[in-house]
CSV table of C-alpha atoms in Angstrom, one decimal:
chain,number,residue,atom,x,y,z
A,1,UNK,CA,5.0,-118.3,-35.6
A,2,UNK,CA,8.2,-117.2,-34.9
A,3,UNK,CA,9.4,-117.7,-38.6
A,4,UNK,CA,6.1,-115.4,-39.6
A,5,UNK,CA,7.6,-113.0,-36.8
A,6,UNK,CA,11.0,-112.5,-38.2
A,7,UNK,CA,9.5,-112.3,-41.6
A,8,UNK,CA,7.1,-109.2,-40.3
A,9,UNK,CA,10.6,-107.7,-38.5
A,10,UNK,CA,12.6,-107.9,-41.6
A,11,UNK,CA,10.0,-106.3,-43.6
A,12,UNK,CA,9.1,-103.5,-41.1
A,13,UNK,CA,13.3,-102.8,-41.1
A,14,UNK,CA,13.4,-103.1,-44.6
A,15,UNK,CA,10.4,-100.4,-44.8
A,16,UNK,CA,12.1,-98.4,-42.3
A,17,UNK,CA,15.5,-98.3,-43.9
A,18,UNK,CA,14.3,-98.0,-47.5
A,19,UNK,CA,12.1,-96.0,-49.8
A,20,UNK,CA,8.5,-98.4,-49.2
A,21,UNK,CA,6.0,-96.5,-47.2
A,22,UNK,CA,6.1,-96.9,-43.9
A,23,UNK,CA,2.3,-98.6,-42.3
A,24,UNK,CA,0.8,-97.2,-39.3
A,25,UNK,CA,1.6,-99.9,-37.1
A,26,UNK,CA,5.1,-100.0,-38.2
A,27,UNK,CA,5.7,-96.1,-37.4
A,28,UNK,CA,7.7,-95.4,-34.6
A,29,UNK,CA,6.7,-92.1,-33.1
A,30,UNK,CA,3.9,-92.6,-31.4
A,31,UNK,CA,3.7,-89.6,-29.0
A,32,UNK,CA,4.5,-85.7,-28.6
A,33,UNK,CA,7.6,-85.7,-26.7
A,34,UNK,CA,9.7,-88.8,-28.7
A,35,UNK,CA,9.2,-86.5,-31.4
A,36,UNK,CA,9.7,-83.1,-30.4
A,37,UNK,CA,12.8,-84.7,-28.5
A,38,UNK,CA,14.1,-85.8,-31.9
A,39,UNK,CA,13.6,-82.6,-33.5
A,40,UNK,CA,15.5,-80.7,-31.3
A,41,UNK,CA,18.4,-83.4,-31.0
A,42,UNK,CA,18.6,-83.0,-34.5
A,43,UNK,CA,18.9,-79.0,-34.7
A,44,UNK,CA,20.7,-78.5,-31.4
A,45,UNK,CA,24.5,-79.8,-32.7
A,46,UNK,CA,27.2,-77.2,-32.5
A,47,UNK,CA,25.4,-75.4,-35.6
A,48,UNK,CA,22.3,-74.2,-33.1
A,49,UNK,CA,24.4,-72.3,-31.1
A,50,UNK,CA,26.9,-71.0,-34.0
A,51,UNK,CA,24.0,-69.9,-35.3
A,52,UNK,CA,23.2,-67.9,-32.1
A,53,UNK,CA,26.4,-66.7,-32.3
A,54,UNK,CA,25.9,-65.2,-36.0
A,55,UNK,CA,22.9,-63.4,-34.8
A,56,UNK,CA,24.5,-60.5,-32.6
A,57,UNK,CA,25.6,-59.4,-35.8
A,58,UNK,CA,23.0,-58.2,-37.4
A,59,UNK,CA,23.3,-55.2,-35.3
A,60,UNK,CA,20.8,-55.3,-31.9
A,61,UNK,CA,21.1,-58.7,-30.1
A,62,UNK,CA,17.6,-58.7,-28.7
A,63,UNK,CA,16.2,-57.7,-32.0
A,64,UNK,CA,17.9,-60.2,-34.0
A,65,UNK,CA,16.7,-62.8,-31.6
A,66,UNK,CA,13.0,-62.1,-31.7
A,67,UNK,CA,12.9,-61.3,-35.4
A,68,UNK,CA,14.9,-65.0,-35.9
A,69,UNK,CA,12.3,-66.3,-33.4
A,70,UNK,CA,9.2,-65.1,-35.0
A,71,UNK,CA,10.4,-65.9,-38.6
A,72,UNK,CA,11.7,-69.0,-37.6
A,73,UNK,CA,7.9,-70.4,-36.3
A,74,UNK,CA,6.0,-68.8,-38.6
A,75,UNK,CA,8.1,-70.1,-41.7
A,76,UNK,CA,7.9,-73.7,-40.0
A,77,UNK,CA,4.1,-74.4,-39.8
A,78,UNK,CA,4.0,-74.5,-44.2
A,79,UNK,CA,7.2,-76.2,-44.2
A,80,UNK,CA,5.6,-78.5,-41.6
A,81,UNK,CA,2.4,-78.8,-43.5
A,82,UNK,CA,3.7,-79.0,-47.2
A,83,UNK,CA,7.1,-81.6,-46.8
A,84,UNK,CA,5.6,-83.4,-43.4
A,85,UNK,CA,1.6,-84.6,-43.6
A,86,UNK,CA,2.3,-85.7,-47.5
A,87,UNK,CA,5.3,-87.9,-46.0
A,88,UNK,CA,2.9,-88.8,-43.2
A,89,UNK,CA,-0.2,-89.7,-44.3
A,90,UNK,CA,1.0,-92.2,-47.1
A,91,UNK,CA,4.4,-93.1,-45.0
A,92,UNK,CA,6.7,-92.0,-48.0
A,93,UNK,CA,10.0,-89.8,-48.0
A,94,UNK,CA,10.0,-86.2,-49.0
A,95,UNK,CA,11.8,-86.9,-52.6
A,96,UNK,CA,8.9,-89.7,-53.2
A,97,UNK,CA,6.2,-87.2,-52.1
A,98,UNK,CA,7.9,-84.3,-53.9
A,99,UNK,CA,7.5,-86.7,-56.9
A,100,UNK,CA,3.7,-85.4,-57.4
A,101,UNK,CA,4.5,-82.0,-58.2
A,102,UNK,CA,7.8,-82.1,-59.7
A,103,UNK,CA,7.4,-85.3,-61.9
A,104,UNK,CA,9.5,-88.0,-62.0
A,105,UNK,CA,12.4,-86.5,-64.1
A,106,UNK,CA,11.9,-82.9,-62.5
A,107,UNK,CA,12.2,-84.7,-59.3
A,108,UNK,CA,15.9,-85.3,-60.1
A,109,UNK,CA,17.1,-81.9,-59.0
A,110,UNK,CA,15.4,-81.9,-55.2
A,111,UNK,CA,16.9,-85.1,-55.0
A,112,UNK,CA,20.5,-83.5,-55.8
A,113,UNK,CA,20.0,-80.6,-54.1
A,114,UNK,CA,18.6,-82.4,-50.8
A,115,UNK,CA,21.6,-85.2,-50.8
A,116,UNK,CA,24.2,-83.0,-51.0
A,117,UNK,CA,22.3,-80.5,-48.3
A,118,UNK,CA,22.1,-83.5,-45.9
A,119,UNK,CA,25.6,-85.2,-46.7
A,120,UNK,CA,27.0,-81.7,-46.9
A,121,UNK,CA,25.7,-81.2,-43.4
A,122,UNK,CA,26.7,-84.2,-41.8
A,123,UNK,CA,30.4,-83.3,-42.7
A,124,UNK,CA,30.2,-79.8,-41.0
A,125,UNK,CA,29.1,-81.3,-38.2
A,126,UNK,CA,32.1,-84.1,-38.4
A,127,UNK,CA,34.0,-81.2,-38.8
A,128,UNK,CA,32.4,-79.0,-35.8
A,129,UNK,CA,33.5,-82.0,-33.6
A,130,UNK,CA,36.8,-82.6,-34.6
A,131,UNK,CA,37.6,-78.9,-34.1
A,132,UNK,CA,35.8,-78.5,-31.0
A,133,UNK,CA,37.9,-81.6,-29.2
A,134,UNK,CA,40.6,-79.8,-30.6
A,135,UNK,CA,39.8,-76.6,-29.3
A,136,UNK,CA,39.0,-78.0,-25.9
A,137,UNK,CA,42.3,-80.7,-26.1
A,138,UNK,CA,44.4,-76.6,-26.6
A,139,UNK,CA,42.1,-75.0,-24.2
A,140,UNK,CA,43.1,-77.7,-21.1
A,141,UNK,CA,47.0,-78.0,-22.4
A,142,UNK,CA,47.2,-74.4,-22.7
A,143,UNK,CA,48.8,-75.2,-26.5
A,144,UNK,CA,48.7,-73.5,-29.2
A,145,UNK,CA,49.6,-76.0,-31.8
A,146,UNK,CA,46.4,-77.8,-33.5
A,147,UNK,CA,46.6,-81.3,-32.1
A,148,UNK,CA,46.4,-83.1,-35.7
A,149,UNK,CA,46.1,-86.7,-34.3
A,150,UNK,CA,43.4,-85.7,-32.1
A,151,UNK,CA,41.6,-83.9,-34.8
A,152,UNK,CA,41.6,-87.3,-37.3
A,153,UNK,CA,40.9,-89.6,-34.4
A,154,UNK,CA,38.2,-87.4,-33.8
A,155,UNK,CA,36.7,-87.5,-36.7
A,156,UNK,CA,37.0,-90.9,-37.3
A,157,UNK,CA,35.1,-91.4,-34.0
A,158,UNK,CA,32.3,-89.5,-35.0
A,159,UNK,CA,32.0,-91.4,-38.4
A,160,UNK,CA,32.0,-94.5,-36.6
A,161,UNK,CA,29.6,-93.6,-34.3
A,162,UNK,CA,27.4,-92.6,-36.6
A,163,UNK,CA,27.7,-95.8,-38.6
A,164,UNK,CA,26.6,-97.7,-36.0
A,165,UNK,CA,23.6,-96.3,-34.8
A,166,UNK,CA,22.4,-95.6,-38.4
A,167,UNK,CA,22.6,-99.2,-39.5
A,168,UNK,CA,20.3,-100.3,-36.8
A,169,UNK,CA,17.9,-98.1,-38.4
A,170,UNK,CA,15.6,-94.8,-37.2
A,171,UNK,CA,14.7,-96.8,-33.6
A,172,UNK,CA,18.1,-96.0,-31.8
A,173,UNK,CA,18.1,-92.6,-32.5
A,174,UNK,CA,14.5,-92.2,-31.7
A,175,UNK,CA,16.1,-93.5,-28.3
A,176,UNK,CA,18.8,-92.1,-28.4
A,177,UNK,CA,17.0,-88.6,-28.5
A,178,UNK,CA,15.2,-89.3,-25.6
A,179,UNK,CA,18.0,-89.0,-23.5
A,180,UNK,CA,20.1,-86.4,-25.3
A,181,UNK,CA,17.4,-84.0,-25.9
A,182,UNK,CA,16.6,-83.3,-21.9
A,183,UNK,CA,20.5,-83.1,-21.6
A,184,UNK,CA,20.2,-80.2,-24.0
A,185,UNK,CA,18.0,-78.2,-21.9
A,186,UNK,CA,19.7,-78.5,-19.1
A,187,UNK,CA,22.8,-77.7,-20.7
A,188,UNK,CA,21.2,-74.3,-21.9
A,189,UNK,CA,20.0,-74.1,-18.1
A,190,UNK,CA,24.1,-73.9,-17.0
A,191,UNK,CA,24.7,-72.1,-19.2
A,192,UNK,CA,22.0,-69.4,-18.6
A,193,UNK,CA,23.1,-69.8,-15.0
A,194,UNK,CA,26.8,-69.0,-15.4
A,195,UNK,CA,26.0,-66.2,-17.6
A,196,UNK,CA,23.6,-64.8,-14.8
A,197,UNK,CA,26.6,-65.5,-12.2
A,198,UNK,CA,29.1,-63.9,-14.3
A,199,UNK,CA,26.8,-60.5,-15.8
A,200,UNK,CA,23.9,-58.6,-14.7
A,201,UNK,CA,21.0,-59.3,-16.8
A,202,UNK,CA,20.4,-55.8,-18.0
A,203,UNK,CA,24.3,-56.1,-19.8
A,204,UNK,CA,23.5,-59.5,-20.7
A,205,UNK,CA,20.7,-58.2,-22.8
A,206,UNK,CA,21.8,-55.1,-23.8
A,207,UNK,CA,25.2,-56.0,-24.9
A,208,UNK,CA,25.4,-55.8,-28.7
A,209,UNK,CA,28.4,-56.1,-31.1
A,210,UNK,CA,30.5,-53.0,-32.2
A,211,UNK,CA,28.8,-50.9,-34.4
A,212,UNK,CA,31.7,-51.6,-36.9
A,213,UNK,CA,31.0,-54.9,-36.8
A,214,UNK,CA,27.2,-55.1,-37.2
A,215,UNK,CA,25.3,-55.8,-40.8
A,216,UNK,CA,23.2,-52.4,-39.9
A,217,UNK,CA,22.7,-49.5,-37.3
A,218,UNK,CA,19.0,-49.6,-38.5
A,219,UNK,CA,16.5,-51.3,-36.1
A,220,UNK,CA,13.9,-52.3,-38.5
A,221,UNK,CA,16.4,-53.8,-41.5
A,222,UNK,CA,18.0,-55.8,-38.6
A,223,UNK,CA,14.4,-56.9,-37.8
A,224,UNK,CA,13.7,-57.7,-41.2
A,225,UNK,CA,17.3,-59.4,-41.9
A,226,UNK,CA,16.5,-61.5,-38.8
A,227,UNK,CA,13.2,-62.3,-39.7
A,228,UNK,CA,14.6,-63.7,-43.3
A,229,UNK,CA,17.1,-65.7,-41.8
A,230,UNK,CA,14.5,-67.2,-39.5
A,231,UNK,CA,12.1,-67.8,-42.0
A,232,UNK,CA,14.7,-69.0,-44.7
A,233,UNK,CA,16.0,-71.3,-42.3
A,234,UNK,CA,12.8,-73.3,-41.8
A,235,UNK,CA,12.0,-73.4,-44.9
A,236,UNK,CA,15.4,-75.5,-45.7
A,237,UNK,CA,13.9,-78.1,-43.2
A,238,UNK,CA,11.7,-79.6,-45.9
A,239,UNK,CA,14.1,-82.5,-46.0
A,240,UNK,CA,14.4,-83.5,-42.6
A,241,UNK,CA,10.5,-82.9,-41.7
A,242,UNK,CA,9.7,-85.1,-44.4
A,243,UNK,CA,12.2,-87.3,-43.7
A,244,UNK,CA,11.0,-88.3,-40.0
A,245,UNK,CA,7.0,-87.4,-40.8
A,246,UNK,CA,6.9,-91.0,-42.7
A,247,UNK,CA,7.8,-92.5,-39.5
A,248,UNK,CA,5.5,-90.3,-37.3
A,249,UNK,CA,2.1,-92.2,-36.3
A,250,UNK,CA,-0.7,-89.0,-35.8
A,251,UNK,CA,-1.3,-86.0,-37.9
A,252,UNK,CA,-2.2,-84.5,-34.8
A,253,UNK,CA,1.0,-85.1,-33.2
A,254,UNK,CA,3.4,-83.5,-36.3
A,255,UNK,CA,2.6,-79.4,-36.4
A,256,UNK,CA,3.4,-78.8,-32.3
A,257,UNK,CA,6.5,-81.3,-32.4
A,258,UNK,CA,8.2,-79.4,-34.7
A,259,UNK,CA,7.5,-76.3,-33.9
A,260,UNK,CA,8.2,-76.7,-30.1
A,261,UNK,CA,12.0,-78.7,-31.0
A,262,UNK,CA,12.6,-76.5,-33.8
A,263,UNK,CA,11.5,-73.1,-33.3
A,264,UNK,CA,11.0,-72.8,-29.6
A,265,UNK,CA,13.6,-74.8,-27.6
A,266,UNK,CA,16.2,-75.0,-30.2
A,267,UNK,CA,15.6,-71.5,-32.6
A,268,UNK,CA,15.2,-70.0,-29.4
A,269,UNK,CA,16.3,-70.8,-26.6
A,270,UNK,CA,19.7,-72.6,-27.7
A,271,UNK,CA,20.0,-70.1,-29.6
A,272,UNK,CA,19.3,-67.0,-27.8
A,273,UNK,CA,22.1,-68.4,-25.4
A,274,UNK,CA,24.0,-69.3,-28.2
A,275,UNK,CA,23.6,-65.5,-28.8
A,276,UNK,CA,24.2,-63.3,-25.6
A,277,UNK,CA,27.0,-65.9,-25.1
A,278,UNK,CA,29.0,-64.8,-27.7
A,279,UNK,CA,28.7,-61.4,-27.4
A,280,UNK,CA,30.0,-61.4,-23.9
A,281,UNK,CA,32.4,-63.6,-24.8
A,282,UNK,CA,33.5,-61.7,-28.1
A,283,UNK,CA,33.4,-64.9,-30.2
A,284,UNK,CA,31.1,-66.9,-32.0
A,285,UNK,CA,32.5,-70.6,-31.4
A,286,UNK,CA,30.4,-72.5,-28.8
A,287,UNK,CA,33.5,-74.3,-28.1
A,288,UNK,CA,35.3,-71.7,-27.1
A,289,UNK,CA,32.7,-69.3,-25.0
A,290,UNK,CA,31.9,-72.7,-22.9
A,291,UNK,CA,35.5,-72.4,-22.1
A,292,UNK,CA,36.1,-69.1,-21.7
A,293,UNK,CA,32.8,-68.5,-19.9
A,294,UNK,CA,32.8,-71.6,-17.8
A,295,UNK,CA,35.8,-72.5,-17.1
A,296,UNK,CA,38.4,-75.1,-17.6
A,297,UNK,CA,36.6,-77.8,-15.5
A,298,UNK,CA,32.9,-77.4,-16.3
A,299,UNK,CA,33.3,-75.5,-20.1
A,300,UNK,CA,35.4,-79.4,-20.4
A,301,UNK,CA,32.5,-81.5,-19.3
A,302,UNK,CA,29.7,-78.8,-21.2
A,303,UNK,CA,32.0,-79.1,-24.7
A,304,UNK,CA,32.4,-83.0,-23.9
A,305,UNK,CA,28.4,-83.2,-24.1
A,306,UNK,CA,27.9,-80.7,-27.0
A,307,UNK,CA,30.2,-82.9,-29.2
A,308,UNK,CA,28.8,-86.3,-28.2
A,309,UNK,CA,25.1,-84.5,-28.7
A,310,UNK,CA,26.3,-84.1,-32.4
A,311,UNK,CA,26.0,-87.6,-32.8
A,312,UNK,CA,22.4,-88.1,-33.2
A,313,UNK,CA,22.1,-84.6,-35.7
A,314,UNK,CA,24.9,-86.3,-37.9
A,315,UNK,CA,22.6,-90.0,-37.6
A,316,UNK,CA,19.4,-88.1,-38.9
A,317,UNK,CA,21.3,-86.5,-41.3
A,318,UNK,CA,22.9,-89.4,-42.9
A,319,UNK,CA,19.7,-91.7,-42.1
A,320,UNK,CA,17.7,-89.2,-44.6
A,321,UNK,CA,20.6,-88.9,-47.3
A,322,UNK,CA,20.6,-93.2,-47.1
A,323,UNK,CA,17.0,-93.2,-48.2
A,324,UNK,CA,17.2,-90.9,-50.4
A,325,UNK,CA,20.0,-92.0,-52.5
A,326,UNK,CA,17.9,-95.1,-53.0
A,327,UNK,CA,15.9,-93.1,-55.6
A,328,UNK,CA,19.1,-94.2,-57.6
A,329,UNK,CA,18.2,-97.9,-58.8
A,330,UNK,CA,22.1,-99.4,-58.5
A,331,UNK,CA,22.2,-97.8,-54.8
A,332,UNK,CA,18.9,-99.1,-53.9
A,333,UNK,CA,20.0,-102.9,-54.2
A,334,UNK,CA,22.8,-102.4,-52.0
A,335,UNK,CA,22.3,-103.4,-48.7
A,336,UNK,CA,21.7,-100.3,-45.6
A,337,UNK,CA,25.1,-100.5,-44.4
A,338,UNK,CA,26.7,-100.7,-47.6
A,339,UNK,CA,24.8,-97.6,-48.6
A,340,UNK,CA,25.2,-96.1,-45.4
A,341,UNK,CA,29.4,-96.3,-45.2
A,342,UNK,CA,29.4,-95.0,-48.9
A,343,UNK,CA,27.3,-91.9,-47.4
A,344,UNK,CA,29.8,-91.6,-44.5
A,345,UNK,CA,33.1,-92.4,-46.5
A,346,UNK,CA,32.2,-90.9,-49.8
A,347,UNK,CA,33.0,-87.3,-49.1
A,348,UNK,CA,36.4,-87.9,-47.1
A,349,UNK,CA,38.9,-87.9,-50.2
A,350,UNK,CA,36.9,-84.7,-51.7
A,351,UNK,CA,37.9,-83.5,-48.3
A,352,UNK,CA,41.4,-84.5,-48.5
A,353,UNK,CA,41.6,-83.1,-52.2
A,354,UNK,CA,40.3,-79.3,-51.4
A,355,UNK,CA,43.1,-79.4,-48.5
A,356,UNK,CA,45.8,-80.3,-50.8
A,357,UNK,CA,44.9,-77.5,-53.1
B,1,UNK,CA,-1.1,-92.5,-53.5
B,2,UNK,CA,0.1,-92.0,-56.7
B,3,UNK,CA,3.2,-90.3,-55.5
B,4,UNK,CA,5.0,-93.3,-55.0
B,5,UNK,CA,6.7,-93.9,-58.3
B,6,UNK,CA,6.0,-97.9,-58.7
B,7,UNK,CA,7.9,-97.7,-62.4
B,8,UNK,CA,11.4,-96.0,-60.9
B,9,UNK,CA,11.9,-98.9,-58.8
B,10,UNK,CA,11.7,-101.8,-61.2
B,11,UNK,CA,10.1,-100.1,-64.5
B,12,UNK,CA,10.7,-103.5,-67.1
B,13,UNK,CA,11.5,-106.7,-64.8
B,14,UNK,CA,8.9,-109.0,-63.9
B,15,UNK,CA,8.3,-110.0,-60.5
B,16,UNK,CA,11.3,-112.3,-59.6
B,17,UNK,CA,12.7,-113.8,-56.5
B,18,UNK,CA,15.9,-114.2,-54.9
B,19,UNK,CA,17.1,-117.2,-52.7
B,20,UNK,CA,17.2,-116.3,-48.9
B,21,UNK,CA,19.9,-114.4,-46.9
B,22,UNK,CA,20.9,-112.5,-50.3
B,23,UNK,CA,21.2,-108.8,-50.1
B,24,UNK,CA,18.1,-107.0,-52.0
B,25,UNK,CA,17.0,-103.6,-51.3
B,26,UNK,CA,18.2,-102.4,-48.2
B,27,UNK,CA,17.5,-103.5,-44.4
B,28,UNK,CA,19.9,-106.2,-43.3
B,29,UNK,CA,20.7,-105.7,-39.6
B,30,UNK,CA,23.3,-107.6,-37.9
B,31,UNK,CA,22.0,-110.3,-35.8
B,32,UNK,CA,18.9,-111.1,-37.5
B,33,UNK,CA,18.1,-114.6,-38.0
B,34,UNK,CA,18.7,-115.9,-41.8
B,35,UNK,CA,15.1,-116.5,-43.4
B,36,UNK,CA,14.0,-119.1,-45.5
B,37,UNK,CA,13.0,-119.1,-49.4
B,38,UNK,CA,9.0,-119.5,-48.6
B,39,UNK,CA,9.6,-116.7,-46.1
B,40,UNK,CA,11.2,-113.9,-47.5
B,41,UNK,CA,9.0,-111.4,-49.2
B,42,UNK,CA,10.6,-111.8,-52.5
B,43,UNK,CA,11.2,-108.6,-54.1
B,44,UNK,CA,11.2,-105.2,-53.7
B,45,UNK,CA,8.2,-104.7,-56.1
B,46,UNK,CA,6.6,-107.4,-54.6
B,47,UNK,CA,6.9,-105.4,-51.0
B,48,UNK,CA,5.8,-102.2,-52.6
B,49,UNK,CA,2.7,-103.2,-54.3
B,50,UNK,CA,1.8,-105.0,-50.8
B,51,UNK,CA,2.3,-101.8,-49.4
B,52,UNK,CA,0.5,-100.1,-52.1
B,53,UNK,CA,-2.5,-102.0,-51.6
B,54,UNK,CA,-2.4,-102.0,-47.6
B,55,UNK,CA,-2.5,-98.1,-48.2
B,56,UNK,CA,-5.5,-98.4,-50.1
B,57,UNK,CA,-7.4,-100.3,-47.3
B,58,UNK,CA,-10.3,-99.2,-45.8
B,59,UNK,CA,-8.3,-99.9,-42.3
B,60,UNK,CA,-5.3,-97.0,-43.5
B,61,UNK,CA,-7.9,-94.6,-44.6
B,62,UNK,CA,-9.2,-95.0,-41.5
B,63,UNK,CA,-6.1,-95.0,-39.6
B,64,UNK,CA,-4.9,-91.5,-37.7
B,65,UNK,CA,-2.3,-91.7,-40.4
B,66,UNK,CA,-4.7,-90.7,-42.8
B,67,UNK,CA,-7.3,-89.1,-41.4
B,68,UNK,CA,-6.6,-85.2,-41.5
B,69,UNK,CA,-6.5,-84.9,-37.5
B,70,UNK,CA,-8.6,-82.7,-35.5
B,71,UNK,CA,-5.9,-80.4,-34.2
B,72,UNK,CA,-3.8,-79.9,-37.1
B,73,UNK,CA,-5.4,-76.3,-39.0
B,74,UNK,CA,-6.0,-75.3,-35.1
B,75,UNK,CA,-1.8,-76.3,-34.1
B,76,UNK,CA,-0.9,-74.4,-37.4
B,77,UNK,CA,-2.9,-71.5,-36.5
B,78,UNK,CA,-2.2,-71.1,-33.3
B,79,UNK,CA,1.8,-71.3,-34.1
B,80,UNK,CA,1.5,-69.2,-36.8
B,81,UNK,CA,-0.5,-66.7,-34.6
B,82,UNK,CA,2.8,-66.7,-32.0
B,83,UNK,CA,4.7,-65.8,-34.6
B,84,UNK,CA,2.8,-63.2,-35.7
B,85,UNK,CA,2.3,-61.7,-31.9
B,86,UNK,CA,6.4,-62.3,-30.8
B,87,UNK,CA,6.8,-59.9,-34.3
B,88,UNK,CA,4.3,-57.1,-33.6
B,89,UNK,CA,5.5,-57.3,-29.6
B,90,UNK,CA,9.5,-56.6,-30.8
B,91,UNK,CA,8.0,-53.9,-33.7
B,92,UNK,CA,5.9,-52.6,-31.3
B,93,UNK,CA,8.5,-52.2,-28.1
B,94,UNK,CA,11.8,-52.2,-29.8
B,95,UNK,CA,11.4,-50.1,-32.7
């Protein structure tokens, strides 16, 4: 029995880790909130609210937020629908699902195109994290030098991290989530509150950027521009929909999930404060508004949290780029760490070469 | 389920096996105890078309997996349908 057991767990991981479709009683997601709690820990790292801080300049605040908002949902329910119930009702990742229309040579260039979205991704975020501890590490020392050491140790951190929890495959971050997720929200709920504390609500909303700086003076192009970017941006989601749908249990429970941790809580809300934030602040970077706005003590502890919460976007990330590369036959024999630390390592002298030029 | 591309994965090689606690296809997690030869599923081909066929049973197709679910066209609708209000509303009030 319990040889039959660990044969059945080693199978179910090796499903889970790999390209074989994923059975129903093997899936992991079982109800609404693990996965809407995973979809917004995987779209609220630092880029959620950078991209709230992009938004401003469209030209009207307000404007740009609804028009993201509204493009946003509406261009996630086909995304949803096409890269998601494929990957879910036959348990299969987006590229192997993708394989029906775009043939099995054609399928080649999603498959290049989606690695280095994901892989090119997960090094932003590295990236975003490093810089933010930096930017908090000169914030606190009142320093203006870039603390280098910090920076790589970082870095390194992050990578680590994110090695571990991807090699013990999709469960850990499914828990994982589940903690980060609600730490998100209430996050956002400081944040709104020291905003409130600081501004009256009628300059919080009405605050825009200088007209000099804004894409157009014209309400209805920065709807439309806003709208675009909303709906452009879900569509490039196909990937990471895909990517978790094969591990998601009910059709039923797929559509609202990812509309709700996508659209709503993260599109909108993170990003709405993401938004209003950096206008009053007069700069984009999370990582510095917290400061700025918050405070040494609490803008420290709201930073700390935003860089650790980039943890489980960079472990979905990389978790979808490791199965994916296994459409490559030589990469699919290796085992999930191996391919995993090639993911994570891969990228770093590129890295080092473009800052030596 | 023909989206699955069996051939990519092992297109000319026979079925084959490999002796336990070697590294095939992907999944070793630390702390897993070492299987035997009789127990390890052998290949990965061997997995896939297990999988292949367990996809084919009458217990998948009846599974919620597969099923098209009774809330999904109403969830899309109804998402698509915000959308489509939150955009008249800012048309509407702000321009």
């Amino acid at each position: 029995m319990s040889n039959q057991s660990d044969v059945h767990l080693k199978v179910t991981t090796r499903a889970l880790t790999a390209r074989l479709p994923v059975l129903a009683n093997e899936r992991i997601y079982t109800n609404y909130s693990s996965l809407m709690w995973t979809f917004l820990a995987f779209n609220a790292a630092t880029w959620a609210y950078l991209i709230g801080g992009e938004l401003p300049f469209i030209g009207n605040t307000k404007i740009g937020l609804a028009g993201f908002f509204a493009g946003a949902v509406i261009g996630l329910v086909p995304v949803t629908l096409a890269s998601g119930m494929p990957s879910l009702r036959y348990g299969v990742d987006t590229i192997e699902a993708a394989k029906a229309p775009f043939g099995t040579r054609g399928i080649v260039l999603p498959l290049v195109a989606s690695v280095a979205t994901l892989v090119g991704w997960s090094c932003v975020v590295i990236a975003l994290t490093a810089q933010g501890a930096a930017n908090a590490s000169q914030a606190i020392e009142n320093s203006k030098g870039a603390p280098g050491l910090l920076l790589i140790a970082v870095g390194v951190a992050s990578v680590l991290a994110t090695w571990l929890v991807v090699v013990r495959g999709p469960w850990l971050f499914e828990r994982l989530a589940n903690y980060i997720s609600p730490g998100h929200l209430v996050l956002a709920g400081v944040m709104i509150a020291i905003l409130l504390v600081k501004f009256p609500l009628h300059t919080i909303l009405n605050t825009n950027v200088p007209a000099n700086q804004a894409l157009t003076p014209d309400r209805q192009k920065a709807f439309v521009l806003a709208f675009e970017f909303g709906f452009a941006g879900s569509l490039s989601w196909w990937p990471g929909i895909g990517g978790l749908s094969r591990l998601v249990k009910r059709q039923n429970q797929l559509v609202g999930p990812a509309v709700v941790g996508f659209g709503i809580l993260s599109g909108f809300i993170l990003c709405g404060i993401g938004s209003f934030a950096a206008v009053m602040a007069s700069t984009y970077d999370p990582t510095v508004w917290m400061e700025t706005l918050g405070g040494h003590a609490i803008g420290t502890i709201l930073i700390a949290f935003l860089l650790i919460a980039n943890i489980p976007s960079i472990v979905i990330l990389v978790y979808m780029a490791g199965v994916q590369i296994q459409q490559v036959r030589v990469l699919a024999r290796l085992p999930w760490r191996v391919a995993v630390a090639i993911i994570l390592i891969l990228p770093w002298p590129l890295r080092s070469t473009r800052r030596g030029c | 389920m023909r989206s699955v591309d069996v051939t990519a994965i092992d297109p000319d090689e026979p079925t084959q096996t490999k002796p336990a606690g070697t590294s095939f296809g992907s999944g070793h997690m630390d702390g897993q105890p070492a299987l035997t030869d009789h127990h390890v599923l052998d290949t990965m081909n061997v997995e896939l078309y297990s999988r292949l066929a367990a996809l084919e049973s009458d217990e998948y197709r009846n599974s919620e997996c597969y099923v098209l679910g009774d809330r999904v066209v109403a969830s899309s609708v109804f998402w698509v349908g915000v959308g489509i209000v939150v955009a008249i509303i800012t048309l509407v009030l702000w321009l």
